[in-house]
Amino acid sequence: GAGVSQTPSNKVTEKGKYVELRCDPISGHTALYWYRQSLGQGPEFLIYFQGTGAADDSGLPNDRFFAVRPEGSVSTLKIQRTERGDSAVYLCASSSGQLNTGELFFGEGSRLTVL
Amino acid sequence: GNSVTQMEGPVTLSEEAFLTINCTYTATGYPSLFWYVQYPGEGLQLLLKATKADDKGSNKGFEATYRKETTSFHLEKGSVQVSDSAVYFCALSRTSSNTGKLIFGQGTTLQVKP
């Protein structure tokens, strides 16, 4: 399809394990964003990529969270030593065009449950 | 800091009823304001936006006006349909230079009954 694709759609893991979540943005979109949505809350900004570089990672909660986008397309969000509080839906979005007017296109999210 | 507050849900209406979902914000400067919608089983999608005071965003029969004096961006629709059932999120841009970095409200669930 032509939309933002996220895998896995659901991930259940145990406390302390390592997790990777993948995002495949819309082809040609240079800007990519990760958000986290806890139950009953709106999405919270985590990190933004322009091309291959992380232009703003100010939303990452701590150093257990890391994201990469090595070729400027697919991105992976990596969470080390997972904790129960990391349970949430992780949303990826991409955007093209002007950053000050652009629309975000979201994927359906990856639901992470840490037991 | 910047924040967005939406009315609590769920909001339950009959088809063809008038809809208002309240949204107020706190911000420094002049952020852009947005409404995003999430239909069941789908990703968030932009519904409408306004980039400066007194601007009115509109789409699919929905409207919202950027009110700087009341720091509000209430969503309205004159006649809702069952297909409008979804979760609605009000949001503002964290910076004027990048409207992808958003602060969202907690979302309001709308249920429209036939």
Short mmCIF file of C-alpha atoms in Angstrom, two decimals, chain A residues 23-100:
data_model
loop_
_atom_site.label_atom_id
_atom_site.label_comp_id
_atom_site.label_asym_id
_atom_site.label_seq_id
_atom_site.Cartn_x
_atom_site.Cartn_y
_atom_site.Cartn_z
CA CYS A 23 8.38 2.07 10.44
CA ASP A 24 8.23 2.23 6.65
CA PRO A 25 7.17 5.76 5.66
CA ILE A 26 5.44 6.93 2.53
CA SER A 27 7.88 6.78 -0.38
CA GLY A 28 9.63 10.10 -0.90
CA HIS A 29 8.75 11.57 2.50
CA THR A 30 11.91 13.02 4.00
CA ALA A 31 10.56 13.81 7.46
CA LEU A 32 9.75 10.97 9.88
CA TYR A 33 8.37 11.20 13.41
CA TRP A 34 7.86 8.81 16.29
CA TYR A 35 5.14 9.39 18.87
CA ARG A 36 4.01 7.37 21.88
CA GLN A 37 0.37 7.07 22.94
CA SER A 38 -0.53 5.76 26.36
CA LEU A 39 -4.03 4.51 27.12
CA GLY A 40 -6.55 7.36 27.22
CA GLN A 41 -3.99 9.97 26.23
CA GLY A 42 -3.04 11.80 23.09
CA PRO A 43 0.19 11.01 21.24
CA GLU A 44 3.42 12.41 22.70
CA PHE A 45 6.32 13.43 20.47
CA LEU A 46 9.47 11.32 20.81
CA ILE A 47 11.87 12.03 17.94
CA TYR A 48 12.01 13.58 14.47
CA PHE A 49 14.25 12.67 11.52
CA GLN A 50 15.01 14.79 8.51
CA GLY A 51 16.63 12.37 6.07
CA THR A 52 19.04 10.11 7.91
CA GLY A 53 19.73 12.35 10.89
CA ALA A 54 17.79 12.76 14.11
CA ALA A 55 17.01 16.48 13.99
CA ASP A 56 15.24 16.53 17.36
CA ASP A 57 15.23 13.75 19.95
CA SER A 58 14.05 15.91 22.84
CA GLY A 59 10.99 13.73 23.46
CA LEU A 60 12.84 10.49 24.13
CA PRO A 61 12.13 9.72 27.80
CA ASN A 62 15.56 8.32 28.70
CA ASP A 63 18.64 6.65 27.26
CA ARG A 64 16.92 3.25 26.98
CA PHE A 65 15.18 4.62 23.89
CA PHE A 66 17.02 5.04 20.60
CA ALA A 67 15.96 5.37 16.97
CA VAL A 68 17.78 5.11 13.66
CA ARG A 69 17.04 5.81 10.01
CA PRO A 70 20.25 4.73 8.25
CA GLU A 71 19.18 5.16 4.63
CA GLY A 72 16.68 7.97 5.05
CA SER A 73 13.64 5.74 4.59
CA VAL A 74 12.83 2.93 7.03
CA SER A 75 13.25 3.77 10.71
CA THR A 76 13.63 1.52 13.74
CA LEU A 77 12.76 2.51 17.31
CA LYS A 78 14.81 0.50 19.80
CA ILE A 79 13.95 0.09 23.46
CA GLN A 80 16.44 -1.55 25.82
CA ARG A 81 15.69 -3.10 29.20
CA THR A 82 11.96 -2.61 28.77
CA GLU A 83 9.85 -1.60 31.76
CA ARG A 84 6.12 -2.00 32.38
CA GLY A 85 5.73 1.76 31.99
CA ASP A 86 6.90 1.48 28.38
CA SER A 87 3.61 -0.23 27.47
CA ALA A 88 1.88 1.99 24.92
CA VAL A 89 1.07 2.33 21.25
CA TYR A 90 4.07 3.63 19.32
CA LEU A 91 3.06 5.70 16.31
CA CYS A 92 5.14 6.59 13.31
CA ALA A 93 4.31 9.43 10.93
CA SER A 94 5.90 10.88 7.84
CA SER A 95 5.62 14.18 6.06
CA SER A 96 6.76 15.83 2.84
CA GLY A 97 6.98 19.39 1.66
CA GLN A 98 7.27 22.44 3.83
CA LEU A 99 7.93 21.70 7.47
CA ASN A 100 5.98 24.73 8.63
#
